[in-house]
CSV table of C-alpha atoms in Angstrom, one decimal:
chain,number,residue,atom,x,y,z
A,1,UNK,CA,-155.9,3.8,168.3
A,2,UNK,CA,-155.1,2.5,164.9
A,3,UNK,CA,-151.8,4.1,165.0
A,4,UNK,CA,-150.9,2.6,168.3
A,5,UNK,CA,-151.7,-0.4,167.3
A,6,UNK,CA,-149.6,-0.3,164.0
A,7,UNK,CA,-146.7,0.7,166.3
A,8,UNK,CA,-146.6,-1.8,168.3
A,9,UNK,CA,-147.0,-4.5,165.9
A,10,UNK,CA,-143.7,-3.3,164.2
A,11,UNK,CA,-145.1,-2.0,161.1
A,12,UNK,CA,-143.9,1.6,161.2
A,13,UNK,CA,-140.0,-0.4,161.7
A,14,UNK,CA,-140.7,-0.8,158.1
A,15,UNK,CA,-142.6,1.6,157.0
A,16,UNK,CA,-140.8,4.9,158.6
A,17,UNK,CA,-137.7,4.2,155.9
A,18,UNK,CA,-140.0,3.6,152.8
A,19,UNK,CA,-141.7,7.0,153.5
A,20,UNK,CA,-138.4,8.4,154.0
A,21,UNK,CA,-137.2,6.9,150.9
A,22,UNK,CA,-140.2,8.3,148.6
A,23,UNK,CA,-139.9,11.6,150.4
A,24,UNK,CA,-136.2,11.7,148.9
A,25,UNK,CA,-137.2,10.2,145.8
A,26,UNK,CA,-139.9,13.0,145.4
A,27,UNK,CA,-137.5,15.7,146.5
A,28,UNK,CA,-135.2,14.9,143.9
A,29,UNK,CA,-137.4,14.4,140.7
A,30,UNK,CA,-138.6,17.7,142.0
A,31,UNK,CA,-135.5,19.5,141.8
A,32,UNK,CA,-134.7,17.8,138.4
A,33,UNK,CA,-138.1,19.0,137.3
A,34,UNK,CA,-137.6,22.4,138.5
A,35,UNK,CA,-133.7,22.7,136.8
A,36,UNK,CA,-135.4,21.4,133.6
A,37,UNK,CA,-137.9,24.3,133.8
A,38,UNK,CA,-135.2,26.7,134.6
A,39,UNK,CA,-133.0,25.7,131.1
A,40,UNK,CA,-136.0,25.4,129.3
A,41,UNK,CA,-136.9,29.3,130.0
A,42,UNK,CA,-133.2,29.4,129.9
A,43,UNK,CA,-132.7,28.5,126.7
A,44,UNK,CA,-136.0,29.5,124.6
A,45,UNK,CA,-136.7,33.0,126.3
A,46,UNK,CA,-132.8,34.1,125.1
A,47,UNK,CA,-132.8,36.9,122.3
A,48,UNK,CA,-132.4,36.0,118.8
A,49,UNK,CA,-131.7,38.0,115.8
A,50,UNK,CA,-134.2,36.9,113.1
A,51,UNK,CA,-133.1,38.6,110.3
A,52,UNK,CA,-132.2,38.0,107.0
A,53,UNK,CA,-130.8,41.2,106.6
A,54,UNK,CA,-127.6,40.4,104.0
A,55,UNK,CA,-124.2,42.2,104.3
A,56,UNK,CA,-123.0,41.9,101.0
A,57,UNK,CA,-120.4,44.9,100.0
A,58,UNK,CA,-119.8,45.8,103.5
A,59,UNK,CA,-116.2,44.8,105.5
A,60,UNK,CA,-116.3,43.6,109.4
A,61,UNK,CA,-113.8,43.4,111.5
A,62,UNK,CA,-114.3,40.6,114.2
A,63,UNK,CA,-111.6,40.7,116.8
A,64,UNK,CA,-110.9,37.1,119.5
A,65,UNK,CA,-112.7,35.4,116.4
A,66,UNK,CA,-111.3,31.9,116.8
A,67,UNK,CA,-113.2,30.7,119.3
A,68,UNK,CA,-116.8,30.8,121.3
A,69,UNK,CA,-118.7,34.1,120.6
A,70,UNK,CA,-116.6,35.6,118.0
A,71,UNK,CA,-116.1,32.5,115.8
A,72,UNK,CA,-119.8,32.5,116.1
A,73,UNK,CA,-120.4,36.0,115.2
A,74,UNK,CA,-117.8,35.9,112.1
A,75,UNK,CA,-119.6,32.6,110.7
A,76,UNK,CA,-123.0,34.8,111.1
A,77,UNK,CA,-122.1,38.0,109.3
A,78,UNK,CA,-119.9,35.6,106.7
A,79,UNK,CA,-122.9,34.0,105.6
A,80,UNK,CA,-124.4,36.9,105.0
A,81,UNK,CA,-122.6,38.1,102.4
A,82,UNK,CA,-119.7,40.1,104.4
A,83,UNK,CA,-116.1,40.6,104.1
A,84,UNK,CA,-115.3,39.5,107.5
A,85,UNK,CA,-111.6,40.2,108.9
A,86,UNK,CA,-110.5,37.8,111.7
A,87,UNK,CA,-108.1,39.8,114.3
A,88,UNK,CA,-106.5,36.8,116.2
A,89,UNK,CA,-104.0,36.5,118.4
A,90,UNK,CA,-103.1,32.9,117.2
A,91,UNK,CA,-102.8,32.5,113.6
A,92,UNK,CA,-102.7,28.8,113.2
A,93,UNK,CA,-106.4,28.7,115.0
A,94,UNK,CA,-107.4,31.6,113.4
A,95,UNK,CA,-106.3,30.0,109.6
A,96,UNK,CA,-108.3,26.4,110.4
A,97,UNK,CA,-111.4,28.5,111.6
A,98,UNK,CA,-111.2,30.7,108.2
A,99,UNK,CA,-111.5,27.6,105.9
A,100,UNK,CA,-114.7,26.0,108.2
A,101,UNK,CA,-116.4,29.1,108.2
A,102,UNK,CA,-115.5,29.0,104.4
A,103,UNK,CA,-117.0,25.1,104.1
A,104,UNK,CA,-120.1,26.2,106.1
A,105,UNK,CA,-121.1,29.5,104.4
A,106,UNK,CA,-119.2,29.5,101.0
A,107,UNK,CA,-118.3,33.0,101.1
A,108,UNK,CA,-114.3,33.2,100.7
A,109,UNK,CA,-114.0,36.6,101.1
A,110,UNK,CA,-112.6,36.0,105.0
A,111,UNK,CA,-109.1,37.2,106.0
A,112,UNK,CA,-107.1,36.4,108.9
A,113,UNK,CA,-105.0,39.3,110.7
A,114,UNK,CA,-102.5,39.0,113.4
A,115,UNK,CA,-103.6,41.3,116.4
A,116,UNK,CA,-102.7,41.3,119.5
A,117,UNK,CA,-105.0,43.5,121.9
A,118,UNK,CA,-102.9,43.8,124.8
A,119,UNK,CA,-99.5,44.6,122.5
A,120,UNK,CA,-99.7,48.0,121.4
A,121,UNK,CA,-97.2,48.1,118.7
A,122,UNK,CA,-99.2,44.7,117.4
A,123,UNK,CA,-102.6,46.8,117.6
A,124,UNK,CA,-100.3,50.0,115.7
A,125,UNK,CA,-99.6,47.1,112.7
A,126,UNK,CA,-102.4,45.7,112.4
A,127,UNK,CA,-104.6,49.1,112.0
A,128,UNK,CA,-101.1,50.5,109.9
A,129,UNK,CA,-102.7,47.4,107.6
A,130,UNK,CA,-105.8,47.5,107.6
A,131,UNK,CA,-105.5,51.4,106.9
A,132,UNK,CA,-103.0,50.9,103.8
A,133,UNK,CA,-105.2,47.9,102.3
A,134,UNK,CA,-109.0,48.2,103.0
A,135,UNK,CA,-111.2,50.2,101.3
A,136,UNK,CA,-113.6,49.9,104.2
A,137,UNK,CA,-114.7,49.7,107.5
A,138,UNK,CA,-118.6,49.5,108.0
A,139,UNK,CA,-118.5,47.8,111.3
A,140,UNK,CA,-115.6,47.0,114.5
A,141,UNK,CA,-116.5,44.6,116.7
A,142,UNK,CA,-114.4,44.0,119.8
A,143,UNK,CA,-115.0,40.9,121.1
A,144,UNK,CA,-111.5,40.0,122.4
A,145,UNK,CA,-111.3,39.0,125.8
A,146,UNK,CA,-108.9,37.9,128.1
A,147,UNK,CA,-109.5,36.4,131.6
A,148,UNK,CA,-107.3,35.2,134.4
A,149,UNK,CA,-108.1,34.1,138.1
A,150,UNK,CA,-105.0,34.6,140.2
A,151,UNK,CA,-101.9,34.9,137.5
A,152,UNK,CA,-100.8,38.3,137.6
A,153,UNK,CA,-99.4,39.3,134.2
A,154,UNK,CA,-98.2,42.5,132.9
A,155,UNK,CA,-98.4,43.3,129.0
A,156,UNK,CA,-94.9,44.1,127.4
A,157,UNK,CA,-95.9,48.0,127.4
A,158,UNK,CA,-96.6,47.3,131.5
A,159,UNK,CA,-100.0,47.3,131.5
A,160,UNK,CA,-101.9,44.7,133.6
A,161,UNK,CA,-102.9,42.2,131.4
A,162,UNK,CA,-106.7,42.3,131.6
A,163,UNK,CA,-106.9,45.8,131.7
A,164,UNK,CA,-104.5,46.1,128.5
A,165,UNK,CA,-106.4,42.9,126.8
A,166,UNK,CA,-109.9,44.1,127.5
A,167,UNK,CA,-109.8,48.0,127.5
A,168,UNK,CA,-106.6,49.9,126.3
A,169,UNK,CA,-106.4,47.8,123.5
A,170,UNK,CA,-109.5,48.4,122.2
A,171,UNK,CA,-109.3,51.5,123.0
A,172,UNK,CA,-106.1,52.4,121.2
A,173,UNK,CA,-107.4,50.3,118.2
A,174,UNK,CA,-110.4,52.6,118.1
A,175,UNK,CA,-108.8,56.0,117.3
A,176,UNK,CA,-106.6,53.9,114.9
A,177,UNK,CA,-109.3,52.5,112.4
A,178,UNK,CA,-111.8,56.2,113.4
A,179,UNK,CA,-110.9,57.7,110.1
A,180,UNK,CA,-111.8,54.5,108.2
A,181,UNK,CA,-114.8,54.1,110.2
A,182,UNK,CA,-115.8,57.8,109.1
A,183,UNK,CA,-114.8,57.4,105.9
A,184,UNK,CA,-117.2,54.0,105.1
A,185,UNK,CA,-120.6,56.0,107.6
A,186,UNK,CA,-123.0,54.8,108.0
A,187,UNK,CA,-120.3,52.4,110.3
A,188,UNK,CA,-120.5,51.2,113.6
A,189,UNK,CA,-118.4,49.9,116.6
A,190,UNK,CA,-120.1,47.0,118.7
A,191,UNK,CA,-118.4,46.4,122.3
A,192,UNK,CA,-118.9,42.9,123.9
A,193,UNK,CA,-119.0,44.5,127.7
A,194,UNK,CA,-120.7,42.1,130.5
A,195,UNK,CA,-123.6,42.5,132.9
A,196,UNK,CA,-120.5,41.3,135.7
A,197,UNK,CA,-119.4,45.2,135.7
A,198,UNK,CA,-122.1,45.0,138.2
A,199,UNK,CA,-119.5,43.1,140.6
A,200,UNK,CA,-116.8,46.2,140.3
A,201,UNK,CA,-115.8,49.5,139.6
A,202,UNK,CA,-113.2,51.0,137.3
A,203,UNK,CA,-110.8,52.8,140.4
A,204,UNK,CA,-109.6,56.0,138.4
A,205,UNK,CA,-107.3,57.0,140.8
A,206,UNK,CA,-105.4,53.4,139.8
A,207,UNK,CA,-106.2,52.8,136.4
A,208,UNK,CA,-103.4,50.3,135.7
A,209,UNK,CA,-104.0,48.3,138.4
A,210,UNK,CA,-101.1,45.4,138.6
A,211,UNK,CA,-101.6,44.1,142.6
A,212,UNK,CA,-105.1,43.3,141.8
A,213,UNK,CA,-106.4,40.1,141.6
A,214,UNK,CA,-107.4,39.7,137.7
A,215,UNK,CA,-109.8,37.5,138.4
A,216,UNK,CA,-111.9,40.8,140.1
A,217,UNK,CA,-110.2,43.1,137.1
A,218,UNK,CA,-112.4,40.9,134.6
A,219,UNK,CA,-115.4,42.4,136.0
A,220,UNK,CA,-113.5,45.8,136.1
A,221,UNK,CA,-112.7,45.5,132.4
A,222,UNK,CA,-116.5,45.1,131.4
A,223,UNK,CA,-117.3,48.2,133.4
A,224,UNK,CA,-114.5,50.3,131.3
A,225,UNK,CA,-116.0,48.6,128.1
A,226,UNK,CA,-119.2,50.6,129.1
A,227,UNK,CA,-118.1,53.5,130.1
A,228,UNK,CA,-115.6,54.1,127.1
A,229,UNK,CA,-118.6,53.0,124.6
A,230,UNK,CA,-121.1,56.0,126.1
A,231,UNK,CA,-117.9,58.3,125.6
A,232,UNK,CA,-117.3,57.1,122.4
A,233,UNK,CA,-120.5,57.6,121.3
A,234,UNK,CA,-121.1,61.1,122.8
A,235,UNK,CA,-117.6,62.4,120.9
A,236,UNK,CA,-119.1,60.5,117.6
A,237,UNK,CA,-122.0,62.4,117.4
A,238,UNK,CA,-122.9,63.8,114.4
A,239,UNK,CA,-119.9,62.0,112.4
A,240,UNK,CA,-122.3,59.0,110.9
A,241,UNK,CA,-120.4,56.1,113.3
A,242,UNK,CA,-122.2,55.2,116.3
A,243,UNK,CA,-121.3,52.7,119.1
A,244,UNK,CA,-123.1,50.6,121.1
A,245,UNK,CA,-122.5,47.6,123.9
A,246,UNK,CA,-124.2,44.4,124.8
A,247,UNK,CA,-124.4,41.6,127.3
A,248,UNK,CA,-124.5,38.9,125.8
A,249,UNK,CA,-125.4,36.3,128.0
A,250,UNK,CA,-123.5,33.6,130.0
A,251,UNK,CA,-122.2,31.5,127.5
A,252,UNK,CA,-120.2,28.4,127.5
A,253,UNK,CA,-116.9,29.6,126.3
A,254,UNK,CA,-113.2,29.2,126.7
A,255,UNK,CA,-113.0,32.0,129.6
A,256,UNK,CA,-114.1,30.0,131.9
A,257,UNK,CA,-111.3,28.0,131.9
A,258,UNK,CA,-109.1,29.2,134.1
A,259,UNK,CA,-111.4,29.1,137.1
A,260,UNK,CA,-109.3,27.0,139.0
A,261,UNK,CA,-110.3,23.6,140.3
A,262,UNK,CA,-112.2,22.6,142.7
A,263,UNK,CA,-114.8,25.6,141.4
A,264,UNK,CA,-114.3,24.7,138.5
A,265,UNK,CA,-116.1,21.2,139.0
A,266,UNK,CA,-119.2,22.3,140.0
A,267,UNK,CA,-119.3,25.8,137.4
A,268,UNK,CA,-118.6,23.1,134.8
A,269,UNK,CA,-121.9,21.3,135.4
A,270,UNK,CA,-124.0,24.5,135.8
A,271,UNK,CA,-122.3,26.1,132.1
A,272,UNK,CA,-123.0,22.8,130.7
A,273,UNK,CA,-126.6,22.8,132.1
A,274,UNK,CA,-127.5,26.7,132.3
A,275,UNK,CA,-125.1,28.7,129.6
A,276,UNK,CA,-126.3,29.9,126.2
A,277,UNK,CA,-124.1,28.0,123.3
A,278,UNK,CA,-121.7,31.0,121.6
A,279,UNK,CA,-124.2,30.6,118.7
A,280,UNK,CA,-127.3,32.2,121.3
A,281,UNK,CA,-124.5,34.2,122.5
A,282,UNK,CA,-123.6,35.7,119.7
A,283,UNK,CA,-127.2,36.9,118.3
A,284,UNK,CA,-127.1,40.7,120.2
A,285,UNK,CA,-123.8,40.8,118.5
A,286,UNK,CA,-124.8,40.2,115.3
A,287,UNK,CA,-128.3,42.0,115.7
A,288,UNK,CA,-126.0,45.7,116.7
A,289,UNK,CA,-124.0,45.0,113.5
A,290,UNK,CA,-126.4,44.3,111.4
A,291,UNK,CA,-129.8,45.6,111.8
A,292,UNK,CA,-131.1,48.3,109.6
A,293,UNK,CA,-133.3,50.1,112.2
A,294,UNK,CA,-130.3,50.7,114.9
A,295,UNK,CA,-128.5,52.6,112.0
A,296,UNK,CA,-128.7,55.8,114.2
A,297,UNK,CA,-129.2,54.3,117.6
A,298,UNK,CA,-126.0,55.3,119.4
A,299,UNK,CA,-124.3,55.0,123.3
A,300,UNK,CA,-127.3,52.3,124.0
A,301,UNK,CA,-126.4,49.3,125.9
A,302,UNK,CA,-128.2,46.1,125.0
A,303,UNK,CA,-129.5,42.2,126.5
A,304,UNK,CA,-130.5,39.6,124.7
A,305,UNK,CA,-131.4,41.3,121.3
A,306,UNK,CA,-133.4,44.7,123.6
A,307,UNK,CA,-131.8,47.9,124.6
A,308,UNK,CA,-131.2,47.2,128.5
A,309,UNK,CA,-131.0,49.9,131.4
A,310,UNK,CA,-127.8,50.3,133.2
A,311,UNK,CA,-126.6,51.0,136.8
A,312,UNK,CA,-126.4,54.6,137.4
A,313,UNK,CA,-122.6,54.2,138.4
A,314,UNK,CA,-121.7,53.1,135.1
A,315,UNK,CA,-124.1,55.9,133.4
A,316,UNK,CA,-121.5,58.7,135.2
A,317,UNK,CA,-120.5,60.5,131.9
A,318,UNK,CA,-118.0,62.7,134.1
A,319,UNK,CA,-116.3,59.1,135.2
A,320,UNK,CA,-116.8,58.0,131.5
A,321,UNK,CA,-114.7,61.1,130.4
A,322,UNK,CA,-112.3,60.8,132.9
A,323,UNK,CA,-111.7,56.8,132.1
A,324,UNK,CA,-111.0,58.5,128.4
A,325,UNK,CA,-108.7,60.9,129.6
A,326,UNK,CA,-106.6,58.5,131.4
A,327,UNK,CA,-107.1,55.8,128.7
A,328,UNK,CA,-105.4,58.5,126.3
A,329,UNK,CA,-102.4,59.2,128.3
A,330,UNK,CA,-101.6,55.3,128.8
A,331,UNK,CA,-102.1,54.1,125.3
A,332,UNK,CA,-99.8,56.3,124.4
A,333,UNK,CA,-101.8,58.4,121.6
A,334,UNK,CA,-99.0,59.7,119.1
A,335,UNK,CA,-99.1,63.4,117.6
A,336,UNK,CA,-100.1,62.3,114.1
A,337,UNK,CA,-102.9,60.0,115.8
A,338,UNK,CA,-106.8,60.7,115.2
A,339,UNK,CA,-108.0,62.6,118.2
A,340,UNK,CA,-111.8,62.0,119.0
């Protein structure tokens, strides 16, 4: 009755919109509340390294060091104490970043390298180097990475560009710097892979895949990362270097930039508001290369400062040794070359 008569006197002409109006007004404080519950857990439930476990006498090599997660993880394991060895593509960046991380952790004992990851006669000089002039080699990182969304490039040894960038290179670096590695054990190599390999798989029967989309061989790459790492690990048994890969996150760095637009409008607002900064990023990183009590832990794979579990696609060994096999013929593995 009381409703009827509300209606007819015109009140709900007014009153229909202002409900309307708080409804929307509730809905979206809502979602705001919900998005700052989501970067909150986000942001505080993320691994960290705690730590202060120094470095002091020991020689890293950080490779892709000039910017996001590598910058990150060179200023880390500079300030505690380690000779850190920058392998960058671009010098210039590479030199500026050596004399902040200086400023910020005082340790001068930082050296910039030219390497190039998807060149393989750069990767033959810069190991050639590193082999003449350092003593040591207690832990490889490979950090590098290269992404692309629709360019298809081909390396100057014509390999596709990701695939060369994110796997052979590494790969070929690997057997390169072995004897050094075995030579300074207890050593390690640390493999910045992805939890992405999720959204591919490593096609054997076209392992230099140039008519794919790179955008789809990013995810590709990361799988190869893990597979080669468990391989790695399973021929280093034994020799006091172990290897192990992480995920470390999303985190806002520069490969996301070549998402092209309009995607990358709205991807911008959700790394701004969602990613970890390459300083969380970089903390399983640093944990793998650092921490005392993984001296012997080797072929693990590893999330936000915890061993993880894996898909059982990528935890085939027989596709892991095949990946190796192939990897071996394309990289072009010379006579005099370590053998693993």
């Amino acid at each position: 009755m009381l409703i009827a008569e509300a209606w007819k006197a015109g009140y709900f002409f007014w009153l229909l919109p202002a409900l309307m109006l708080l409804g929307l007004i509730a809905l979206i404080f809502g979602v705001i509340g919900l998005l700052i519950i989501v970067r909150f857990y986000a942001q505080y439930t993320c691994g960290r390294y705690r730590a202060n476990t120094r470095m002091d006498g020991k020689t890293v090599i950080v490779t892709g060091s000039t910017s996001g997660i590598g910058k990150e993880t060179a200023k880390d394991l500079a300030n505690r104490g380690a000779r850190v060895i920058m392998a960058c593509r671009n010098i210039g960046a590479a030199d500026k970043i050596k004399e902040q991380i200086i400023d910020a952790t005082k340790n001068s004992n930082i050296v910039v390298k030219k390497l190039d990851l998807s060149s393989f006669a750069s990767i033959r000089a810069f190991a050639e180097d590193i082999n003449k002039n350092e003593q040591r080699l207690d832990v490889l990182i490979h950090n590098a990475g290269y992404a692309e969304t629709f360019k298809k490039a081909r390396s100057e040894d014509d390999i596709e560009m990701t695939m060369a960038t994110n796997h052979y290179g590494p790969f070929l670096l690997t057997h390169l710097l072995i004897d050094l590695l075995k030579k300074s054990a207890p050593a390690r190599v640390v493999v910045v892979a992805s939890s992405l390999y999720r959204l591919a798989s490593v096609d054997l029967e076209n392992p230099n895949p140039v008519d794919t989309l790179p955008g789809y061989l990013y995810y590709v790459s990361k799988e190869a990362n893990i597979l080669f790492t468990r391989e790695l690990a399973r021929r280093l048994e034994g020799t006091g270097v172990t290897a192990n890969c992480l995920h470390p996150g999303l985190v806002d760095t520069g490969i996301w930039r070549n998402v092209p637009i309009p995607l990358s409008w709205g991807l911008g607002l959700i790394i701004k508001g969602f990613f970890k900064t390459p300083k969380k990023g970089c903390q399983t990183s640093v944990m793998l290369a650092v921490d005392e009590k993984l001296e012997k832990v080797n072929g693990k794979y590893f999330s936000d400062c915890q061993e993880s579990s894996l898909s059982d696609a990528v935890s085939d060994m027989s596709k892991a040794r095949k990946l190796w096999e192939i990897s071996e013929k394309l990289v072009k593995l010379e006579e005099n070359d370590t053998k693993l």
